[in-house]
């Protein structure tokens, strides 16, 4: 049976998300060396295809382009993302509607993606259980 990376990588690529990286199965970190950060390489289609063959059960990560940031809300186990999100939205107003990526059941947990101006600095965290995911 094909795993998450083998099933979804080509669909993300076709949709224009070319930073499709494999992660160890059921993990959220440790992408291939050299493909993240300001100086990281962008994977080629051949890289992505080889990973689908060599690591079909890998989890999938996206290297975001410079003009996209993600608000990653974790609300499971001991992570209080829903309460933190509610507090921030009460303080700053609601987040605009967005595409949300998640492997969980429908709910609050997931990464909401937004187009943003290039060159801005982003905090790593905006509340307990909420991280900002970005190009750098």
PDB file of N, CA, C and O in Angstrom, residues 53-134:
ATOM      1  N   UNK A  53       9.238   6.959  -4.824  1.00  0.00           N
ATOM      2  CA  UNK A  53       9.658   5.567  -5.028  1.00  0.00           C
ATOM      3  C   UNK A  53      10.442   5.026  -3.824  1.00  0.00           C
ATOM      4  O   UNK A  53      10.226   3.900  -3.402  1.00  0.00           O
ATOM      5  N   UNK A  54      11.365   5.849  -3.306  1.00  0.00           N
ATOM      6  CA  UNK A  54      12.270   5.399  -2.239  1.00  0.00           C
ATOM      7  C   UNK A  54      11.667   5.507  -0.842  1.00  0.00           C
ATOM      8  O   UNK A  54      12.061   4.774   0.060  1.00  0.00           O
ATOM      9  N   UNK A  55      10.752   6.455  -0.653  1.00  0.00           N
ATOM     10  CA  UNK A  55      10.187   6.716   0.671  1.00  0.00           C
ATOM     11  C   UNK A  55       8.666   6.883   0.601  1.00  0.00           C
ATOM     12  O   UNK A  55       8.128   7.898   1.037  1.00  0.00           O
ATOM     13  N   UNK A  56       7.959   5.919   0.057  1.00  0.00           N
ATOM     14  CA  UNK A  56       6.520   6.096  -0.137  1.00  0.00           C
ATOM     15  C   UNK A  56       5.748   6.306   1.169  1.00  0.00           C
ATOM     16  O   UNK A  56       4.713   6.967   1.172  1.00  0.00           O
ATOM     17  N   UNK A  57       6.254   5.772   2.273  1.00  0.00           N
ATOM     18  CA  UNK A  57       5.558   5.895   3.555  1.00  0.00           C
ATOM     19  C   UNK A  57       5.954   7.132   4.339  1.00  0.00           C
ATOM     20  O   UNK A  57       5.510   7.319   5.470  1.00  0.00           O
ATOM     21  N   UNK A  58       6.779   7.977   3.735  1.00  0.00           N
ATOM     22  CA  UNK A  58       7.192   9.198   4.418  1.00  0.00           C
ATOM     23  C   UNK A  58       6.001  10.119   4.652  1.00  0.00           C
ATOM     24  O   UNK A  58       5.014  10.076   3.916  1.00  0.00           O
ATOM     25  N   UNK A  59       6.127  10.949   5.666  1.00  0.00           N
ATOM     26  CA  UNK A  59       5.170  12.026   5.864  1.00  0.00           C
ATOM     27  C   UNK A  59       5.535  13.116   4.862  1.00  0.00           C
ATOM     28  O   UNK A  59       6.623  13.102   4.287  1.00  0.00           O
ATOM     29  N   UNK A  60       4.656  14.084   4.662  1.00  0.00           N
ATOM     30  CA  UNK A  60       4.872  15.107   3.652  1.00  0.00           C
ATOM     31  C   UNK A  60       4.985  16.476   4.302  1.00  0.00           C
ATOM     32  O   UNK A  60       4.192  16.830   5.168  1.00  0.00           O
ATOM     33  N   UNK A  61       5.997  17.225   3.880  1.00  0.00           N
ATOM     34  CA  UNK A  61       6.177  18.611   4.323  1.00  0.00           C
ATOM     35  C   UNK A  61       6.240  19.501   3.092  1.00  0.00           C
ATOM     36  O   UNK A  61       6.652  19.049   2.018  1.00  0.00           O
ATOM     37  N   UNK A  62       5.847  20.747   3.259  1.00  0.00           N
ATOM     38  CA  UNK A  62       5.956  21.716   2.167  1.00  0.00           C
ATOM     39  C   UNK A  62       6.970  22.782   2.541  1.00  0.00           C
ATOM     40  O   UNK A  62       6.883  23.376   3.619  1.00  0.00           O
ATOM     41  N   UNK A  63       7.918  23.010   1.662  1.00  0.00           N
ATOM     42  CA  UNK A  63       8.789  24.172   1.800  1.00  0.00           C
ATOM     43  C   UNK A  63       7.998  25.328   1.203  1.00  0.00           C
ATOM     44  O   UNK A  63       7.663  25.323   0.016  1.00  0.00           O
ATOM     45  N   UNK A  64       7.672  26.300   2.031  1.00  0.00           N
ATOM     46  CA  UNK A  64       6.824  27.395   1.571  1.00  0.00           C
ATOM     47  C   UNK A  64       7.626  28.411   0.769  1.00  0.00           C
ATOM     48  O   UNK A  64       8.773  28.703   1.100  1.00  0.00           O
ATOM     49  N   UNK A  65       7.012  28.986  -0.267  1.00  0.00           N
ATOM     50  CA  UNK A  65       7.667  30.074  -0.991  1.00  0.00           C
ATOM     51  C   UNK A  65       7.724  31.325  -0.109  1.00  0.00           C
ATOM     52  O   UNK A  65       7.040  31.415   0.914  1.00  0.00           O
ATOM     53  N   UNK A  66       8.527  32.295  -0.526  1.00  0.00           N
ATOM     54  CA  UNK A  66       8.730  33.508   0.272  1.00  0.00           C
ATOM     55  C   UNK A  66       7.445  34.293   0.518  1.00  0.00           C
ATOM     56  O   UNK A  66       7.352  35.015   1.503  1.00  0.00           O
ATOM     57  N   UNK A  67       6.471  34.163  -0.369  1.00  0.00           N
ATOM     58  CA  UNK A  67       5.251  34.962  -0.238  1.00  0.00           C
ATOM     59  C   UNK A  67       4.090  34.207   0.420  1.00  0.00           C
ATOM     60  O   UNK A  67       2.939  34.597   0.278  1.00  0.00           O
ATOM     61  N   UNK A  68       4.401  33.141   1.148  1.00  0.00           N
ATOM     62  CA  UNK A  68       3.365  32.382   1.856  1.00  0.00           C
ATOM     63  C   UNK A  68       3.837  32.127   3.286  1.00  0.00           C
ATOM     64  O   UNK A  68       4.989  31.755   3.509  1.00  0.00           O
ATOM     65  N   UNK A  69       2.948  32.351   4.246  1.00  0.00           N
ATOM     66  CA  UNK A  69       3.203  32.005   5.640  1.00  0.00           C
ATOM     67  C   UNK A  69       2.055  31.126   6.117  1.00  0.00           C
ATOM     68  O   UNK A  69       0.931  31.240   5.631  1.00  0.00           O
ATOM     69  N   UNK A  70       2.357  30.262   7.055  1.00  0.00           N
ATOM     70  CA  UNK A  70       1.338  29.385   7.604  1.00  0.00           C
ATOM     71  C   UNK A  70       1.155  29.621   9.096  1.00  0.00           C
ATOM     72  O   UNK A  70       2.125  29.844   9.818  1.00  0.00           O
ATOM     73  N   UNK A  71      -0.085  29.587   9.535  1.00  0.00           N
ATOM     74  CA  UNK A  71      -0.414  29.629  10.957  1.00  0.00           C
ATOM     75  C   UNK A  71      -0.744  28.193  11.349  1.00  0.00           C
ATOM     76  O   UNK A  71      -1.766  27.646  10.932  1.00  0.00           O
ATOM     77  N   UNK A  72       0.151  27.571  12.108  1.00  0.00           N
ATOM     78  CA  UNK A  72       0.039  26.159  12.471  1.00  0.00           C
ATOM     79  C   UNK A  72      -0.559  26.044  13.870  1.00  0.00           C
ATOM     80  O   UNK A  72       0.107  26.325  14.865  1.00  0.00           O
ATOM     81  N   UNK A  73      -1.811  25.628  13.938  1.00  0.00           N
ATOM     82  CA  UNK A  73      -2.528  25.500  15.198  1.00  0.00           C
ATOM     83  C   UNK A  73      -2.568  24.022  15.584  1.00  0.00           C
ATOM     84  O   UNK A  73      -3.078  23.191  14.835  1.00  0.00           O
ATOM     85  N   UNK A  74      -2.024  23.716  16.760  1.00  0.00           N
ATOM     86  CA  UNK A  74      -2.044  22.350  17.291  1.00  0.00           C
ATOM     87  C   UNK A  74      -2.956  22.307  18.501  1.00  0.00           C
ATOM     88  O   UNK A  74      -2.696  22.957  19.522  1.00  0.00           O
ATOM     89  N   UNK A  75      -4.045  21.550  18.382  1.00  0.00           N
ATOM     90  CA  UNK A  75      -5.017  21.422  19.465  1.00  0.00           C
ATOM     91  C   UNK A  75      -5.329  19.945  19.683  1.00  0.00           C
ATOM     92  O   UNK A  75      -6.393  19.457  19.299  1.00  0.00           O
ATOM     93  N   UNK A  76      -4.368  19.243  20.262  1.00  0.00           N
ATOM     94  CA  UNK A  76      -4.531  17.827  20.572  1.00  0.00           C
ATOM     95  C   UNK A  76      -3.555  17.481  21.686  1.00  0.00           C
ATOM     96  O   UNK A  76      -2.630  18.253  21.977  1.00  0.00           O
ATOM     97  N   UNK A  77      -3.762  16.352  22.325  1.00  0.00           N
ATOM     98  CA  UNK A  77      -2.962  15.947  23.487  1.00  0.00           C
ATOM     99  C   UNK A  77      -2.924  17.106  24.484  1.00  0.00           C
ATOM    100  O   UNK A  77      -3.961  17.580  24.894  1.00  0.00           O
ATOM    101  N   UNK A  78      -1.740  17.600  24.813  1.00  0.00           N
ATOM    102  CA  UNK A  78      -1.650  18.706  25.778  1.00  0.00           C
ATOM    103  C   UNK A  78      -1.424  20.052  25.103  1.00  0.00           C
ATOM    104  O   UNK A  78      -1.043  21.024  25.746  1.00  0.00           O
ATOM    105  N   UNK A  79      -1.675  20.135  23.809  1.00  0.00           N
ATOM    106  CA  UNK A  79      -1.439  21.374  23.055  1.00  0.00           C
ATOM    107  C   UNK A  79      -2.724  22.206  23.010  1.00  0.00           C
ATOM    108  O   UNK A  79      -3.737  21.754  22.493  1.00  0.00           O
ATOM    109  N   UNK A  80      -2.675  23.441  23.535  1.00  0.00           N
ATOM    110  CA  UNK A  80      -3.882  24.271  23.681  1.00  0.00           C
ATOM    111  C   UNK A  80      -4.120  25.252  22.531  1.00  0.00           C
ATOM    112  O   UNK A  80      -4.511  26.399  22.745  1.00  0.00           O
ATOM    113  N   UNK A  81      -3.899  24.827  21.295  1.00  0.00           N
ATOM    114  CA  UNK A  81      -3.999  25.738  20.163  1.00  0.00           C
ATOM    115  C   UNK A  81      -5.354  26.411  20.005  1.00  0.00           C
ATOM    116  O   UNK A  81      -5.422  27.586  19.647  1.00  0.00           O
ATOM    117  N   UNK A  82      -6.449  25.697  20.257  1.00  0.00           N
ATOM    118  CA  UNK A  82      -7.782  26.295  20.092  1.00  0.00           C
ATOM    119  C   UNK A  82      -7.988  27.453  21.060  1.00  0.00           C
ATOM    120  O   UNK A  82      -8.480  28.515  20.680  1.00  0.00           O
ATOM    121  N   UNK A  83      -7.593  27.277  22.319  1.00  0.00           N
ATOM    122  CA  UNK A  83      -7.741  28.347  23.308  1.00  0.00           C
ATOM    123  C   UNK A  83      -6.844  29.529  22.946  1.00  0.00           C
ATOM    124  O   UNK A  83      -7.261  30.688  23.042  1.00  0.00           O
ATOM    125  N   UNK A  84      -5.619  29.253  22.514  1.00  0.00           N
ATOM    126  CA  UNK A  84      -4.704  30.331  22.115  1.00  0.00           C
ATOM    127  C   UNK A  84      -5.237  31.080  20.903  1.00  0.00           C
ATOM    128  O   UNK A  84      -5.170  32.314  20.840  1.00  0.00           O
ATOM    129  N   UNK A  85      -5.774  30.331  19.925  1.00  0.00           N
ATOM    130  CA  UNK A  85      -6.334  30.969  18.726  1.00  0.00           C
ATOM    131  C   UNK A  85      -7.523  31.855  19.094  1.00  0.00           C
ATOM    132  O   UNK A  85      -7.634  32.994  18.626  1.00  0.00           O
ATOM    133  N   UNK A  86      -8.395  31.357  19.952  1.00  0.00           N
ATOM    134  CA  UNK A  86      -9.555  32.156  20.382  1.00  0.00           C
ATOM    135  C   UNK A  86      -9.095  33.435  21.077  1.00  0.00           C
ATOM    136  O   UNK A  86      -9.653  34.517  20.837  1.00  0.00           O
ATOM    137  N   UNK A  87      -8.060  33.339  21.907  1.00  0.00           N
ATOM    138  CA  UNK A  87      -7.552  34.519  22.602  1.00  0.00           C
ATOM    139  C   UNK A  87      -6.951  35.526  21.623  1.00  0.00           C
ATOM    140  O   UNK A  87      -7.198  36.736  21.731  1.00  0.00           O
ATOM    141  N   UNK A  88      -6.185  35.049  20.650  1.00  0.00           N
ATOM    142  CA  UNK A  88      -5.575  35.953  19.667  1.00  0.00           C
ATOM    143  C   UNK A  88      -6.632  36.589  18.775  1.00  0.00           C
ATOM    144  O   UNK A  88      -6.554  37.765  18.431  1.00  0.00           O
ATOM    145  N   UNK A  89      -7.646  35.812  18.393  1.00  0.00           N
ATOM    146  CA  UNK A  89      -8.709  36.376  17.555  1.00  0.00           C
ATOM    147  C   UNK A  89      -9.545  37.392  18.347  1.00  0.00           C
ATOM    148  O   UNK A  89     -10.004  38.385  17.767  1.00  0.00           O
ATOM    149  N   UNK A  90      -9.720  37.187  19.632  1.00  0.00           N
ATOM    150  CA  UNK A  90     -10.419  38.181  20.457  1.00  0.00           C
ATOM    151  C   UNK A  90      -9.587  39.460  20.540  1.00  0.00           C
ATOM    152  O   UNK A  90     -10.134  40.567  20.560  1.00  0.00           O
ATOM    153  N   UNK A  91      -8.270  39.307  20.554  1.00  0.00           N
ATOM    154  CA  UNK A  91      -7.366  40.451  20.648  1.00  0.00           C
ATOM    155  C   UNK A  91      -7.213  41.176  19.310  1.00  0.00           C
ATOM    156  O   UNK A  91      -7.239  42.405  19.257  1.00  0.00           O
ATOM    157  N   UNK A  92      -7.028  40.418  18.209  1.00  0.00           N
ATOM    158  CA  UNK A  92      -6.665  40.994  16.912  1.00  0.00           C
ATOM    159  C   UNK A  92      -7.755  40.904  15.849  1.00  0.00           C
ATOM    160  O   UNK A  92      -7.604  41.434  14.759  1.00  0.00           O
ATOM    161  N   UNK A  93      -8.805  40.154  16.105  1.00  0.00           N
ATOM    162  CA  UNK A  93      -9.833  39.914  15.100  1.00  0.00           C
ATOM    163  C   UNK A  93      -9.626  38.547  14.467  1.00  0.00           C
ATOM    164  O   UNK A  93      -8.548  37.958  14.556  1.00  0.00           O
ATOM    165  N   UNK A  94     -10.660  38.021  13.812  1.00  0.00           N
ATOM    166  CA  UNK A  94     -10.576  36.669  13.244  1.00  0.00           C
ATOM    167  C   UNK A  94      -9.617  36.602  12.056  1.00  0.00           C
ATOM    168  O   UNK A  94      -9.433  37.577  11.326  1.00  0.00           O
ATOM    169  N   UNK A  95      -9.026  35.440  11.891  1.00  0.00           N
ATOM    170  CA  UNK A  95      -8.209  35.197  10.701  1.00  0.00           C
ATOM    171  C   UNK A  95      -9.111  35.157   9.474  1.00  0.00           C
ATOM    172  O   UNK A  95     -10.256  34.696   9.557  1.00  0.00           O
ATOM    173  N   UNK A  96      -8.618  35.620   8.341  1.00  0.00           N
ATOM    174  CA  UNK A  96      -9.414  35.498   7.122  1.00  0.00           C
ATOM    175  C   UNK A  96      -9.561  34.026   6.710  1.00  0.00           C
ATOM    176  O   UNK A  96      -8.730  33.195   7.081  1.00  0.00           O
ATOM    177  N   UNK A  97     -10.599  33.702   5.955  1.00  0.00           N
ATOM    178  CA  UNK A  97     -10.732  32.328   5.452  1.00  0.00           C
ATOM    179  C   UNK A  97      -9.475  31.940   4.667  1.00  0.00           C
ATOM    180  O   UNK A  97      -8.841  32.786   4.038  1.00  0.00           O
ATOM    181  N   UNK A  98      -9.138  30.675   4.722  1.00  0.00           N
ATOM    182  CA  UNK A  98      -7.904  30.215   4.086  1.00  0.00           C
ATOM    183  C   UNK A  98      -7.958  28.725   3.797  1.00  0.00           C
ATOM    184  O   UNK A  98      -8.743  27.991   4.389  1.00  0.00           O
ATOM    185  N   UNK A  99      -7.053  28.312   2.938  1.00  0.00           N
ATOM    186  CA  UNK A  99      -6.786  26.893   2.745  1.00  0.00           C
ATOM    187  C   UNK A  99      -6.161  26.372   4.026  1.00  0.00           C
ATOM    188  O   UNK A  99      -5.294  27.028   4.607  1.00  0.00           O
ATOM    189  N   UNK A 100      -6.601  25.211   4.519  1.00  0.00           N
ATOM    190  CA  UNK A 100      -6.015  24.622   5.723  1.00  0.00           C
ATOM    191  C   UNK A 100      -5.557  23.207   5.421  1.00  0.00           C
ATOM    192  O   UNK A 100      -6.325  22.400   4.897  1.00  0.00           O
ATOM    193  N   UNK A 101      -4.295  22.923   5.743  1.00  0.00           N
ATOM    194  CA  UNK A 101      -3.731  21.594   5.575  1.00  0.00           C
ATOM    195  C   UNK A 101      -3.759  20.880   6.918  1.00  0.00           C
ATOM    196  O   UNK A 101      -3.346  21.442   7.928  1.00  0.00           O
ATOM    197  N   UNK A 102      -4.248  19.635   6.928  1.00  0.00           N
ATOM    198  CA  UNK A 102      -4.269  18.871   8.170  1.00  0.00           C
ATOM    199  C   UNK A 102      -4.345  17.385   7.858  1.00  0.00           C
ATOM    200  O   UNK A 102      -4.848  16.981   6.810  1.00  0.00           O
ATOM    201  N   UNK A 103      -3.819  16.596   8.768  1.00  0.00           N
ATOM    202  CA  UNK A 103      -3.975  15.154   8.655  1.00  0.00           C
ATOM    203  C   UNK A 103      -4.929  14.651   9.734  1.00  0.00           C
ATOM    204  O   UNK A 103      -5.154  13.457   9.867  1.00  0.00           O
ATOM    205  N   UNK A 104      -5.503  15.564  10.478  1.00  0.00           N
ATOM    206  CA  UNK A 104      -6.406  15.214  11.569  1.00  0.00           C
ATOM    207  C   UNK A 104      -7.861  15.334  11.120  1.00  0.00           C
ATOM    208  O   UNK A 104      -8.152  15.876  10.076  1.00  0.00           O
ATOM    209  N   UNK A 105      -8.741  14.853  11.985  1.00  0.00           N
ATOM    210  CA  UNK A 105     -10.169  15.003  11.724  1.00  0.00           C
ATOM    211  C   UNK A 105     -10.496  16.492  11.648  1.00  0.00           C
ATOM    212  O   UNK A 105      -9.747  17.330  12.130  1.00  0.00           O
ATOM    213  N   UNK A 106     -11.630  16.807  11.090  1.00  0.00           N
ATOM    214  CA  UNK A 106     -12.045  18.206  10.984  1.00  0.00           C
ATOM    215  C   UNK A 106     -12.029  18.834  12.378  1.00  0.00           C
ATOM    216  O   UNK A 106     -12.498  18.241  13.339  1.00  0.00           O
ATOM    217  N   UNK A 107     -11.471  20.010  12.472  1.00  0.00           N
ATOM    218  CA  UNK A 107     -11.366  20.709  13.756  1.00  0.00           C
ATOM    219  C   UNK A 107     -10.475  21.915  13.612  1.00  0.00           C
ATOM    220  O   UNK A 107     -10.302  22.454  12.518  1.00  0.00           O
ATOM    221  N   UNK A 108      -9.871  22.321  14.699  1.00  0.00           N
ATOM    222  CA  UNK A 108      -9.048  23.526  14.729  1.00  0.00           C
ATOM    223  C   UNK A 108      -7.623  23.250  14.268  1.00  0.00           C
ATOM    224  O   UNK A 108      -6.978  24.108  13.668  1.00  0.00           O
ATOM    225  N   UNK A 109      -7.100  22.061  14.545  1.00  0.00           N
ATOM    226  CA  UNK A 109      -5.704  21.752  14.232  1.00  0.00           C
ATOM    227  C   UNK A 109      -5.451  21.746  12.734  1.00  0.00           C
ATOM    228  O   UNK A 109      -6.208  21.154  11.966  1.00  0.00           O
ATOM    229  N   UNK A 110      -4.375  22.418  12.336  1.00  0.00           N
ATOM    230  CA  UNK A 110      -3.976  22.443  10.933  1.00  0.00           C
ATOM    231  C   UNK A 110      -3.163  23.686  10.639  1.00  0.00           C
ATOM    232  O   UNK A 110      -3.013  24.575  11.491  1.00  0.00           O
ATOM    233  N   UNK A 111      -2.637  23.749   9.439  1.00  0.00           N
ATOM    234  CA  UNK A 111      -1.855  24.902   9.004  1.00  0.00           C
ATOM    235  C   UNK A 111      -2.688  25.701   8.012  1.00  0.00           C
ATOM    236  O   UNK A 111      -3.065  25.197   6.957  1.00  0.00           O
ATOM    237  N   UNK A 112      -2.974  26.945   8.371  1.00  0.00           N
ATOM    238  CA  UNK A 112      -3.706  27.861   7.497  1.00  0.00           C
ATOM    239  C   UNK A 112      -2.684  28.646   6.690  1.00  0.00           C
ATOM    240  O   UNK A 112      -1.759  29.226   7.258  1.00  0.00           O
ATOM    241  N   UNK A 113      -2.819  28.643   5.385  1.00  0.00           N
ATOM    242  CA  UNK A 113      -1.838  29.291   4.504  1.00  0.00           C
ATOM    243  C   UNK A 113      -2.349  30.646   4.019  1.00  0.00           C
ATOM    244  O   UNK A 113      -3.509  30.769   3.633  1.00  0.00           O
ATOM    245  N   UNK A 114      -1.443  31.641   4.029  1.00  0.00           N
ATOM    246  CA  UNK A 114      -1.786  32.999   3.609  1.00  0.00           C
ATOM    247  C   UNK A 114      -0.688  33.579   2.730  1.00  0.00           C
ATOM    248  O   UNK A 114       0.505  33.381   2.999  1.00  0.00           O
ATOM    249  N   UNK A 115      -1.087  34.309   1.699  1.00  0.00           N
ATOM    250  CA  UNK A 115      -0.116  35.089   0.923  1.00  0.00           C
ATOM    251  C   UNK A 115       0.289  36.287   1.769  1.00  0.00           C
ATOM    252  O   UNK A 115      -0.561  36.923   2.387  1.00  0.00           O
ATOM    253  N   UNK A 116       1.595  36.559   1.774  1.00  0.00           N
ATOM    254  CA  UNK A 116       2.137  37.655   2.581  1.00  0.00           C
ATOM    255  C   UNK A 116       3.178  38.422   1.771  1.00  0.00           C
ATOM    256  O   UNK A 116       3.749  37.881   0.813  1.00  0.00           O
ATOM    257  N   UNK A 117       3.453  39.668   2.140  1.00  0.00           N
ATOM    258  CA  UNK A 117       4.526  40.404   1.458  1.00  0.00           C
ATOM    259  C   UNK A 117       5.883  39.738   1.718  1.00  0.00           C
ATOM    260  O   UNK A 117       6.131  39.222   2.807  1.00  0.00           O
ATOM    261  N   UNK A 118       6.739  39.759   0.723  1.00  0.00           N
ATOM    262  CA  UNK A 118       8.085  39.196   0.851  1.00  0.00           C
ATOM    263  C   UNK A 118       8.931  40.125   1.717  1.00  0.00           C
ATOM    264  O   UNK A 118       8.810  41.339   1.646  1.00  0.00           O
ATOM    265  N   UNK A 119       9.794  39.538   2.548  1.00  0.00           N
ATOM    266  CA  UNK A 119      10.764  40.310   3.310  1.00  0.00           C
ATOM    267  C   UNK A 119      10.359  40.645   4.734  1.00  0.00           C
ATOM    268  O   UNK A 119      11.143  41.266   5.458  1.00  0.00           O
ATOM    269  N   UNK A 120       9.173  40.267   5.164  1.00  0.00           N
ATOM    270  CA  UNK A 120       8.769  40.536   6.539  1.00  0.00           C
ATOM    271  C   UNK A 120       9.386  39.519   7.490  1.00  0.00           C
ATOM    272  O   UNK A 120       9.665  38.391   7.104  1.00  0.00           O
ATOM    273  N   UNK A 121       9.586  39.924   8.731  1.00  0.00           N
ATOM    274  CA  UNK A 121      10.063  39.005   9.767  1.00  0.00           C
ATOM    275  C   UNK A 121       8.842  38.430  10.488  1.00  0.00           C
ATOM    276  O   UNK A 121       7.855  39.140  10.691  1.00  0.00           O
ATOM    277  N   UNK A 122       8.918  37.168  10.879  1.00  0.00           N
ATOM    278  CA  UNK A 122       7.790  36.501  11.526  1.00  0.00           C
ATOM    279  C   UNK A 122       8.228  35.915  12.858  1.00  0.00           C
ATOM    280  O   UNK A 122       9.316  35.363  12.970  1.00  0.00           O
ATOM    281  N   UNK A 123       7.355  35.991  13.875  1.00  0.00           N
ATOM    282  CA  UNK A 123       7.689  35.333  15.139  1.00  0.00           C
ATOM    283  C   UNK A 123       7.573  33.821  14.952  1.00  0.00           C
ATOM    284  O   UNK A 123       6.879  33.353  14.048  1.00  0.00           O
ATOM    285  N   UNK A 124       8.237  33.066  15.777  1.00  0.00           N
ATOM    286  CA  UNK A 124       8.122  31.616  15.700  1.00  0.00           C
ATOM    287  C   UNK A 124       6.829  31.105  16.306  1.00  0.00           C
ATOM    288  O   UNK A 124       6.299  30.087  15.894  1.00  0.00           O
ATOM    289  N   UNK A 125       6.321  31.837  17.302  1.00  0.00           N
ATOM    290  CA  UNK A 125       5.124  31.415  18.016  1.00  0.00           C
ATOM    291  C   UNK A 125       4.261  32.633  18.319  1.00  0.00           C
ATOM    292  O   UNK A 125       4.780  33.696  18.642  1.00  0.00           O
ATOM    293  N   UNK A 126       2.931  32.475  18.221  1.00  0.00           N
ATOM    294  CA  UNK A 126       2.024  33.578  18.560  1.00  0.00           C
ATOM    295  C   UNK A 126       1.102  33.215  19.717  1.00  0.00           C
ATOM    296  O   UNK A 126       0.191  33.963  20.045  1.00  0.00           O
ATOM    297  N   UNK A 127       1.346  32.091  20.329  1.00  0.00           N
ATOM    298  CA  UNK A 127       0.577  31.617  21.471  1.00  0.00           C
ATOM    299  C   UNK A 127       0.906  30.148  21.672  1.00  0.00           C
ATOM    300  O   UNK A 127       1.436  29.494  20.761  1.00  0.00           O
ATOM    301  N   UNK A 128       0.598  29.626  22.843  1.00  0.00           N
ATOM    302  CA  UNK A 128       0.879  28.214  23.090  1.00  0.00           C
ATOM    303  C   UNK A 128       0.078  27.367  22.113  1.00  0.00           C
ATOM    304  O   UNK A 128      -1.117  27.540  21.957  1.00  0.00           O
ATOM    305  N   UNK A 129       0.782  26.483  21.411  1.00  0.00           N
ATOM    306  CA  UNK A 129       0.124  25.628  20.433  1.00  0.00           C
ATOM    307  C   UNK A 129      -0.059  26.271  19.073  1.00  0.00           C
ATOM    308  O   UNK A 129      -0.728  25.694  18.214  1.00  0.00           O
ATOM    309  N   UNK A 130       0.534  27.452  18.836  1.00  0.00           N
ATOM    310  CA  UNK A 130       0.423  28.111  17.533  1.00  0.00           C
ATOM    311  C   UNK A 130       1.808  28.587  17.080  1.00  0.00           C
ATOM    312  O   UNK A 130       2.426  29.422  17.736  1.00  0.00           O
ATOM    313  N   UNK A 131       2.267  28.050  15.968  1.00  0.00           N
ATOM    314  CA  UNK A 131       3.542  28.460  15.385  1.00  0.00           C
ATOM    315  C   UNK A 131       3.306  29.130  14.037  1.00  0.00           C
ATOM    316  O   UNK A 131       2.311  28.850  13.366  1.00  0.00           O
ATOM    317  N   UNK A 132       4.243  29.990  13.662  1.00  0.00           N
ATOM    318  CA  UNK A 132       4.232  30.588  12.328  1.00  0.00           C
ATOM    319  C   UNK A 132       5.240  29.840  11.480  1.00  0.00           C
ATOM    320  O   UNK A 132       6.412  29.728  11.848  1.00  0.00           O
ATOM    321  N   UNK A 133       4.790  29.305  10.367  1.00  0.00           N
ATOM    322  CA  UNK A 133       5.645  28.564   9.434  1.00  0.00           C
ATOM    323  C   UNK A 133       5.920  29.497   8.255  1.00  0.00           C
ATOM    324  O   UNK A 133       4.990  30.080   7.698  1.00  0.00           O
ATOM    325  N   UNK A 134       7.193  29.615   7.876  1.00  0.00           N
ATOM    326  CA  UNK A 134       7.526  30.552   6.797  1.00  0.00           C
ATOM    327  C   UNK A 134       8.777  30.099   6.061  1.00  0.00           C
ATOM    328  O   UNK A 134       9.462  29.162   6.476  1.00  0.00           O
TER     329      UNK A 134
END
